[in-house]
């Protein structure tokens, strides 16, 4: 499923983010940029040790912020490492922090003049964010960003399994039906 907002196409797809050919892929990292399981582990495995060497130099990333390294052996030229919130019930500023993680990643892509970016479902795995809420916030933030910023042509949301894809699909449809956006 995809929709075009101004100059930006926002697209949902099922798959493994390490195979993406967008200019950047986003990593759902931790504050120490120390690597881990989930998508973080997969990106470091596929990209090779040069990514971790750059992460060590950067030293860390607060929740809701984003930093950039090169993509190592990945097809994507860059990895944008962002840190989503750990879900602790929903009253600990999680929604703002999750939106900030998406927004800061998009801002970094614009700053670097990158035309395309792929996101995983940040915080929706080990960090425990309910997938429907995470999907709503992810898509809302990207739609709002595309309305207000030009430069990024393609934003892909890469969902690791069919169930997560279906949830993103349904949240995307809801958001599109409430706004004047062309969907196909
Ligand atoms: N491609 C796309 N999506 C993936 C992939 C992949 N290769 N692998 C997993 N996912 P998670 P978080 C999905 O746990 O919740 C790490 O240890 C996964 O199914 O990777 O933000 C970090 O170091 C889920 O839908 O990230 C942090 O400590 C989504 O990616 C912590 O986990 C996010 O799941 C971050 O937790």
JSON list of C-alpha atoms in Angstrom, two decimals, residues 4-177:
[
{"chain": "A", "resi": 4, "resn": "UNK", "atom": "CA", "xyz": [1.55, 10.33, -2.00]},
{"chain": "A", "resi": 5, "resn": "UNK", "atom": "CA", "xyz": [1.66, 13.39, 0.22]},
{"chain": "A", "resi": 6, "resn": "UNK", "atom": "CA", "xyz": [3.05, 16.41, -1.63]},
{"chain": "A", "resi": 7, "resn": "UNK", "atom": "CA", "xyz": [6.28, 15.11, -3.14]},
{"chain": "A", "resi": 8, "resn": "UNK", "atom": "CA", "xyz": [6.70, 12.17, -0.78]},
{"chain": "A", "resi": 9, "resn": "UNK", "atom": "CA", "xyz": [5.45, 8.65, -1.39]},
{"chain": "A", "resi": 10, "resn": "UNK", "atom": "CA", "xyz": [4.83, 6.77, 1.84]},
{"chain": "A", "resi": 11, "resn": "UNK", "atom": "CA", "xyz": [4.81, 3.03, 1.34]},
{"chain": "A", "resi": 12, "resn": "UNK", "atom": "CA", "xyz": [4.23, -0.07, 3.45]},
{"chain": "A", "resi": 13, "resn": "UNK", "atom": "CA", "xyz": [5.97, -3.35, 2.69]},
{"chain": "A", "resi": 14, "resn": "UNK", "atom": "CA", "xyz": [6.63, -6.66, 4.40]},
{"chain": "A", "resi": 15, "resn": "UNK", "atom": "CA", "xyz": [10.26, -7.73, 4.60]},
{"chain": "A", "resi": 16, "resn": "UNK", "atom": "CA", "xyz": [13.73, -7.51, 6.07]},
{"chain": "A", "resi": 17, "resn": "UNK", "atom": "CA", "xyz": [15.01, -3.94, 6.31]},
{"chain": "A", "resi": 18, "resn": "UNK", "atom": "CA", "xyz": [18.63, -4.99, 5.75]},
{"chain": "A", "resi": 19, "resn": "UNK", "atom": "CA", "xyz": [17.75, -5.75, 2.10]},
{"chain": "A", "resi": 20, "resn": "UNK", "atom": "CA", "xyz": [16.42, -2.24, 1.44]},
{"chain": "A", "resi": 21, "resn": "UNK", "atom": "CA", "xyz": [17.96, -0.15, -1.34]},
{"chain": "A", "resi": 22, "resn": "UNK", "atom": "CA", "xyz": [16.82, 3.25, -0.05]},
{"chain": "A", "resi": 23, "resn": "UNK", "atom": "CA", "xyz": [19.56, 5.82, 0.62]},
{"chain": "A", "resi": 24, "resn": "UNK", "atom": "CA", "xyz": [19.16, 5.24, 4.35]},
{"chain": "A", "resi": 25, "resn": "UNK", "atom": "CA", "xyz": [17.67, 2.61, 6.60]},
{"chain": "A", "resi": 26, "resn": "UNK", "atom": "CA", "xyz": [16.70, 3.39, 10.17]},
{"chain": "A", "resi": 27, "resn": "UNK", "atom": "CA", "xyz": [17.90, 1.31, 13.09]},
{"chain": "A", "resi": 28, "resn": "UNK", "atom": "CA", "xyz": [15.81, 0.89, 16.27]},
{"chain": "A", "resi": 29, "resn": "UNK", "atom": "CA", "xyz": [18.83, 1.24, 18.55]},
{"chain": "A", "resi": 30, "resn": "UNK", "atom": "CA", "xyz": [19.39, 1.73, 22.28]},
{"chain": "A", "resi": 31, "resn": "UNK", "atom": "CA", "xyz": [20.78, 4.83, 24.04]},
{"chain": "A", "resi": 32, "resn": "UNK", "atom": "CA", "xyz": [24.28, 3.39, 24.26]},
{"chain": "A", "resi": 33, "resn": "UNK", "atom": "CA", "xyz": [24.30, 2.48, 20.56]},
{"chain": "A", "resi": 34, "resn": "UNK", "atom": "CA", "xyz": [25.68, -0.79, 21.85]},
{"chain": "A", "resi": 35, "resn": "UNK", "atom": "CA", "xyz": [23.95, -3.13, 19.43]},
{"chain": "A", "resi": 36, "resn": "UNK", "atom": "CA", "xyz": [21.44, -5.69, 20.55]},
{"chain": "A", "resi": 37, "resn": "UNK", "atom": "CA", "xyz": [18.82, -8.11, 19.32]},
{"chain": "A", "resi": 38, "resn": "UNK", "atom": "CA", "xyz": [15.93, -7.50, 16.90]},
{"chain": "A", "resi": 39, "resn": "UNK", "atom": "CA", "xyz": [16.44, -5.18, 13.97]},
{"chain": "A", "resi": 40, "resn": "UNK", "atom": "CA", "xyz": [19.54, -3.66, 15.62]},
{"chain": "A", "resi": 41, "resn": "UNK", "atom": "CA", "xyz": [21.29, -7.03, 15.63]},
{"chain": "A", "resi": 42, "resn": "UNK", "atom": "CA", "xyz": [20.23, -7.75, 12.06]},
{"chain": "A", "resi": 43, "resn": "UNK", "atom": "CA", "xyz": [21.58, -4.40, 10.78]},
{"chain": "A", "resi": 44, "resn": "UNK", "atom": "CA", "xyz": [24.96, -4.80, 12.50]},
{"chain": "A", "resi": 45, "resn": "UNK", "atom": "CA", "xyz": [25.27, -8.40, 11.26]},
{"chain": "A", "resi": 46, "resn": "UNK", "atom": "CA", "xyz": [24.47, -7.48, 7.68]},
{"chain": "A", "resi": 47, "resn": "UNK", "atom": "CA", "xyz": [26.36, -4.17, 7.64]},
{"chain": "A", "resi": 48, "resn": "UNK", "atom": "CA", "xyz": [29.57, -5.40, 9.25]},
{"chain": "A", "resi": 49, "resn": "UNK", "atom": "CA", "xyz": [31.83, -3.97, 11.98]},
{"chain": "A", "resi": 50, "resn": "UNK", "atom": "CA", "xyz": [32.41, -0.51, 10.48]},
{"chain": "A", "resi": 51, "resn": "UNK", "atom": "CA", "xyz": [28.94, 0.56, 11.67]},
{"chain": "A", "resi": 52, "resn": "UNK", "atom": "CA", "xyz": [29.71, -0.35, 15.29]},
{"chain": "A", "resi": 53, "resn": "UNK", "atom": "CA", "xyz": [33.08, 1.40, 15.07]},
{"chain": "A", "resi": 54, "resn": "UNK", "atom": "CA", "xyz": [31.27, 4.62, 14.12]},
{"chain": "A", "resi": 55, "resn": "UNK", "atom": "CA", "xyz": [28.64, 4.08, 16.83]},
{"chain": "A", "resi": 56, "resn": "UNK", "atom": "CA", "xyz": [31.38, 3.79, 19.45]},
{"chain": "A", "resi": 57, "resn": "UNK", "atom": "CA", "xyz": [32.89, 7.07, 18.30]},
{"chain": "A", "resi": 58, "resn": "UNK", "atom": "CA", "xyz": [29.50, 8.80, 18.46]},
{"chain": "A", "resi": 59, "resn": "UNK", "atom": "CA", "xyz": [29.11, 7.34, 21.96]},
{"chain": "A", "resi": 60, "resn": "UNK", "atom": "CA", "xyz": [25.34, 7.30, 22.38]},
{"chain": "A", "resi": 61, "resn": "UNK", "atom": "CA", "xyz": [21.96, 8.75, 21.45]},
{"chain": "A", "resi": 62, "resn": "UNK", "atom": "CA", "xyz": [19.22, 9.95, 23.82]},
{"chain": "A", "resi": 63, "resn": "UNK", "atom": "CA", "xyz": [15.72, 8.51, 23.41]},
{"chain": "A", "resi": 64, "resn": "UNK", "atom": "CA", "xyz": [13.84, 10.40, 20.70]},
{"chain": "A", "resi": 65, "resn": "UNK", "atom": "CA", "xyz": [17.00, 11.59, 18.95]},
{"chain": "A", "resi": 66, "resn": "UNK", "atom": "CA", "xyz": [18.87, 10.22, 15.91]},
{"chain": "A", "resi": 67, "resn": "UNK", "atom": "CA", "xyz": [22.45, 9.92, 14.68]},
{"chain": "A", "resi": 68, "resn": "UNK", "atom": "CA", "xyz": [23.89, 8.76, 11.36]},
{"chain": "A", "resi": 69, "resn": "UNK", "atom": "CA", "xyz": [26.62, 6.36, 10.25]},
{"chain": "A", "resi": 70, "resn": "UNK", "atom": "CA", "xyz": [27.50, 4.94, 6.88]},
{"chain": "A", "resi": 71, "resn": "UNK", "atom": "CA", "xyz": [25.88, 1.68, 5.82]},
{"chain": "A", "resi": 72, "resn": "UNK", "atom": "CA", "xyz": [28.97, -0.51, 5.74]},
{"chain": "A", "resi": 73, "resn": "UNK", "atom": "CA", "xyz": [28.22, -3.57, 3.61]},
{"chain": "A", "resi": 74, "resn": "UNK", "atom": "CA", "xyz": [24.54, -2.75, 3.28]},
{"chain": "A", "resi": 75, "resn": "UNK", "atom": "CA", "xyz": [23.03, -1.57, 0.01]},
{"chain": "A", "resi": 76, "resn": "UNK", "atom": "CA", "xyz": [21.75, 1.50, 1.84]},
{"chain": "A", "resi": 77, "resn": "UNK", "atom": "CA", "xyz": [24.50, 4.12, 1.95]},
{"chain": "A", "resi": 78, "resn": "UNK", "atom": "CA", "xyz": [23.57, 5.26, 5.47]},
{"chain": "A", "resi": 79, "resn": "UNK", "atom": "CA", "xyz": [22.12, 3.94, 8.68]},
{"chain": "A", "resi": 80, "resn": "UNK", "atom": "CA", "xyz": [20.20, 6.41, 10.81]},
{"chain": "A", "resi": 81, "resn": "UNK", "atom": "CA", "xyz": [20.22, 5.14, 14.39]},
{"chain": "A", "resi": 82, "resn": "UNK", "atom": "CA", "xyz": [17.33, 6.33, 16.48]},
{"chain": "A", "resi": 83, "resn": "UNK", "atom": "CA", "xyz": [16.14, 5.32, 19.92]},
{"chain": "A", "resi": 84, "resn": "UNK", "atom": "CA", "xyz": [12.46, 4.77, 20.56]},
{"chain": "A", "resi": 85, "resn": "UNK", "atom": "CA", "xyz": [10.99, 4.77, 24.06]},
{"chain": "A", "resi": 86, "resn": "UNK", "atom": "CA", "xyz": [10.60, 1.67, 26.20]},
{"chain": "A", "resi": 87, "resn": "UNK", "atom": "CA", "xyz": [6.83, 1.32, 26.67]},
{"chain": "A", "resi": 88, "resn": "UNK", "atom": "CA", "xyz": [5.91, 1.64, 30.36]},
{"chain": "A", "resi": 89, "resn": "UNK", "atom": "CA", "xyz": [2.14, 1.92, 30.20]},
{"chain": "A", "resi": 90, "resn": "UNK", "atom": "CA", "xyz": [1.79, 5.01, 28.03]},
{"chain": "A", "resi": 91, "resn": "UNK", "atom": "CA", "xyz": [1.99, 7.79, 30.64]},
{"chain": "A", "resi": 92, "resn": "UNK", "atom": "CA", "xyz": [5.73, 8.35, 30.50]},
{"chain": "A", "resi": 93, "resn": "UNK", "atom": "CA", "xyz": [5.84, 10.60, 27.45]},
{"chain": "A", "resi": 94, "resn": "UNK", "atom": "CA", "xyz": [6.20, 7.55, 25.21]},
{"chain": "A", "resi": 95, "resn": "UNK", "atom": "CA", "xyz": [4.05, 8.94, 22.38]},
{"chain": "A", "resi": 96, "resn": "UNK", "atom": "CA", "xyz": [6.04, 12.18, 22.10]},
{"chain": "A", "resi": 97, "resn": "UNK", "atom": "CA", "xyz": [9.31, 10.30, 22.25]},
{"chain": "A", "resi": 98, "resn": "UNK", "atom": "CA", "xyz": [8.24, 7.83, 19.57]},
{"chain": "A", "resi": 99, "resn": "UNK", "atom": "CA", "xyz": [7.11, 10.65, 17.27]},
{"chain": "A", "resi": 100, "resn": "UNK", "atom": "CA", "xyz": [10.37, 12.44, 17.95]},
{"chain": "A", "resi": 101, "resn": "UNK", "atom": "CA", "xyz": [12.37, 9.35, 16.94]},
{"chain": "A", "resi": 102, "resn": "UNK", "atom": "CA", "xyz": [10.64, 9.35, 13.52]},
{"chain": "A", "resi": 103, "resn": "UNK", "atom": "CA", "xyz": [10.83, 13.14, 13.11]},
{"chain": "A", "resi": 104, "resn": "UNK", "atom": "CA", "xyz": [14.51, 13.42, 14.04]},
{"chain": "A", "resi": 105, "resn": "UNK", "atom": "CA", "xyz": [15.35, 10.58, 11.62]},
{"chain": "A", "resi": 106, "resn": "UNK", "atom": "CA", "xyz": [13.49, 12.33, 8.82]},
{"chain": "A", "resi": 107, "resn": "UNK", "atom": "CA", "xyz": [15.17, 15.65, 9.67]},
{"chain": "A", "resi": 108, "resn": "UNK", "atom": "CA", "xyz": [18.58, 14.00, 9.48]},
{"chain": "A", "resi": 109, "resn": "UNK", "atom": "CA", "xyz": [17.73, 12.54, 6.07]},
{"chain": "A", "resi": 110, "resn": "UNK", "atom": "CA", "xyz": [16.72, 15.99, 4.79]},
{"chain": "A", "resi": 111, "resn": "UNK", "atom": "CA", "xyz": [19.86, 17.54, 6.24]},
{"chain": "A", "resi": 112, "resn": "UNK", "atom": "CA", "xyz": [21.97, 14.96, 4.38]},
{"chain": "A", "resi": 113, "resn": "UNK", "atom": "CA", "xyz": [19.94, 15.40, 1.17]},
{"chain": "A", "resi": 114, "resn": "UNK", "atom": "CA", "xyz": [18.85, 11.78, 1.13]},
{"chain": "A", "resi": 115, "resn": "UNK", "atom": "CA", "xyz": [15.96, 11.05, -1.24]},
{"chain": "A", "resi": 116, "resn": "UNK", "atom": "CA", "xyz": [14.69, 7.87, 0.39]},
{"chain": "A", "resi": 117, "resn": "UNK", "atom": "CA", "xyz": [14.51, 6.21, 3.79]},
{"chain": "A", "resi": 118, "resn": "UNK", "atom": "CA", "xyz": [13.19, 2.93, 5.24]},
{"chain": "A", "resi": 119, "resn": "UNK", "atom": "CA", "xyz": [11.87, 2.57, 8.80]},
{"chain": "A", "resi": 120, "resn": "UNK", "atom": "CA", "xyz": [11.27, -0.52, 10.92]},
{"chain": "A", "resi": 121, "resn": "UNK", "atom": "CA", "xyz": [8.43, -0.45, 13.47]},
{"chain": "A", "resi": 122, "resn": "UNK", "atom": "CA", "xyz": [10.45, 1.44, 16.11]},
{"chain": "A", "resi": 123, "resn": "UNK", "atom": "CA", "xyz": [9.77, 0.38, 19.74]},
{"chain": "A", "resi": 124, "resn": "UNK", "atom": "CA", "xyz": [7.21, -2.22, 18.62]},
{"chain": "A", "resi": 125, "resn": "UNK", "atom": "CA", "xyz": [9.43, -5.23, 19.43]},
{"chain": "A", "resi": 126, "resn": "UNK", "atom": "CA", "xyz": [11.62, -5.62, 22.50]},
{"chain": "A", "resi": 127, "resn": "UNK", "atom": "CA", "xyz": [10.62, -2.14, 23.77]},
{"chain": "A", "resi": 128, "resn": "UNK", "atom": "CA", "xyz": [7.01, -3.34, 23.98]},
{"chain": "A", "resi": 129, "resn": "UNK", "atom": "CA", "xyz": [5.03, -0.52, 22.35]},
{"chain": "A", "resi": 130, "resn": "UNK", "atom": "CA", "xyz": [1.52, -1.76, 21.39]},
{"chain": "A", "resi": 131, "resn": "UNK", "atom": "CA", "xyz": [1.77, -2.22, 17.63]},
{"chain": "A", "resi": 132, "resn": "UNK", "atom": "CA", "xyz": [-1.45, -0.40, 16.72]},
{"chain": "A", "resi": 133, "resn": "UNK", "atom": "CA", "xyz": [-0.43, 2.71, 18.67]},
{"chain": "A", "resi": 134, "resn": "UNK", "atom": "CA", "xyz": [3.13, 2.54, 17.36]},
{"chain": "A", "resi": 135, "resn": "UNK", "atom": "CA", "xyz": [1.81, 2.23, 13.78]},
{"chain": "A", "resi": 136, "resn": "UNK", "atom": "CA", "xyz": [-0.56, 5.17, 14.22]},
{"chain": "A", "resi": 137, "resn": "UNK", "atom": "CA", "xyz": [2.19, 7.42, 15.58]},
{"chain": "A", "resi": 138, "resn": "UNK", "atom": "CA", "xyz": [4.75, 6.29, 12.99]},
{"chain": "A", "resi": 139, "resn": "UNK", "atom": "CA", "xyz": [2.47, 6.98, 10.04]},
{"chain": "A", "resi": 140, "resn": "UNK", "atom": "CA", "xyz": [0.98, 10.19, 11.44]},
{"chain": "A", "resi": 141, "resn": "UNK", "atom": "CA", "xyz": [4.46, 11.62, 12.02]},
{"chain": "A", "resi": 142, "resn": "UNK", "atom": "CA", "xyz": [5.64, 10.73, 8.51]},
{"chain": "A", "resi": 143, "resn": "UNK", "atom": "CA", "xyz": [2.47, 12.14, 6.91]},
{"chain": "A", "resi": 144, "resn": "UNK", "atom": "CA", "xyz": [2.80, 15.40, 8.85]},
{"chain": "A", "resi": 145, "resn": "UNK", "atom": "CA", "xyz": [6.46, 15.65, 7.97]},
{"chain": "A", "resi": 146, "resn": "UNK", "atom": "CA", "xyz": [5.73, 15.10, 4.27]},
{"chain": "A", "resi": 147, "resn": "UNK", "atom": "CA", "xyz": [3.10, 17.84, 4.37]},
{"chain": "A", "resi": 148, "resn": "UNK", "atom": "CA", "xyz": [5.59, 20.33, 5.79]},
{"chain": "A", "resi": 149, "resn": "UNK", "atom": "CA", "xyz": [8.88, 19.33, 4.16]},
{"chain": "A", "resi": 150, "resn": "UNK", "atom": "CA", "xyz": [10.06, 18.61, 0.65]},
{"chain": "A", "resi": 151, "resn": "UNK", "atom": "CA", "xyz": [13.17, 16.68, -0.30]},
{"chain": "A", "resi": 152, "resn": "UNK", "atom": "CA", "xyz": [12.43, 13.11, 0.70]},
{"chain": "A", "resi": 153, "resn": "UNK", "atom": "CA", "xyz": [10.78, 11.33, -2.22]},
{"chain": "A", "resi": 154, "resn": "UNK", "atom": "CA", "xyz": [10.18, 7.95, -0.63]},
{"chain": "A", "resi": 155, "resn": "UNK", "atom": "CA", "xyz": [9.50, 6.81, 2.92]},
{"chain": "A", "resi": 156, "resn": "UNK", "atom": "CA", "xyz": [9.15, 3.06, 3.31]},
{"chain": "A", "resi": 157, "resn": "UNK", "atom": "CA", "xyz": [7.84, 1.29, 6.41]},
{"chain": "A", "resi": 158, "resn": "UNK", "atom": "CA", "xyz": [9.26, -2.23, 6.40]},
{"chain": "A", "resi": 159, "resn": "UNK", "atom": "CA", "xyz": [7.22, -4.58, 8.54]},
{"chain": "A", "resi": 160, "resn": "UNK", "atom": "CA", "xyz": [8.84, -7.81, 9.55]},
{"chain": "A", "resi": 161, "resn": "UNK", "atom": "CA", "xyz": [5.75, -10.01, 9.53]},
{"chain": "A", "resi": 162, "resn": "UNK", "atom": "CA", "xyz": [2.29, -10.14, 8.03]},
{"chain": "A", "resi": 163, "resn": "UNK", "atom": "CA", "xyz": [0.55, -9.38, 11.32]},
{"chain": "A", "resi": 164, "resn": "UNK", "atom": "CA", "xyz": [2.49, -6.13, 11.81]},
{"chain": "A", "resi": 165, "resn": "UNK", "atom": "CA", "xyz": [1.91, -5.25, 8.17]},
{"chain": "A", "resi": 166, "resn": "UNK", "atom": "CA", "xyz": [-1.87, -5.70, 8.59]},
{"chain": "A", "resi": 167, "resn": "UNK", "atom": "CA", "xyz": [-1.90, -3.41, 11.63]},
{"chain": "A", "resi": 168, "resn": "UNK", "atom": "CA", "xyz": [0.08, -0.71, 9.78]},
{"chain": "A", "resi": 169, "resn": "UNK", "atom": "CA", "xyz": [-2.21, -1.16, 6.79]},
{"chain": "A", "resi": 170, "resn": "UNK", "atom": "CA", "xyz": [-5.32, -0.57, 8.84]},
{"chain": "A", "resi": 171, "resn": "UNK", "atom": "CA", "xyz": [-3.86, 2.47, 10.68]},
{"chain": "A", "resi": 172, "resn": "UNK", "atom": "CA", "xyz": [-2.68, 3.92, 7.34]},
{"chain": "A", "resi": 173, "resn": "UNK", "atom": "CA", "xyz": [-6.16, 3.56, 5.85]},
{"chain": "A", "resi": 174, "resn": "UNK", "atom": "CA", "xyz": [-7.71, 5.28, 8.86]},
{"chain": "A", "resi": 175, "resn": "UNK", "atom": "CA", "xyz": [-5.26, 8.19, 8.68]},
{"chain": "A", "resi": 176, "resn": "UNK", "atom": "CA", "xyz": [-5.71, 8.61, 4.94]},
{"chain": "A", "resi": 177, "resn": "UNK", "atom": "CA", "xyz": [-9.48, 8.61, 5.19]}
]
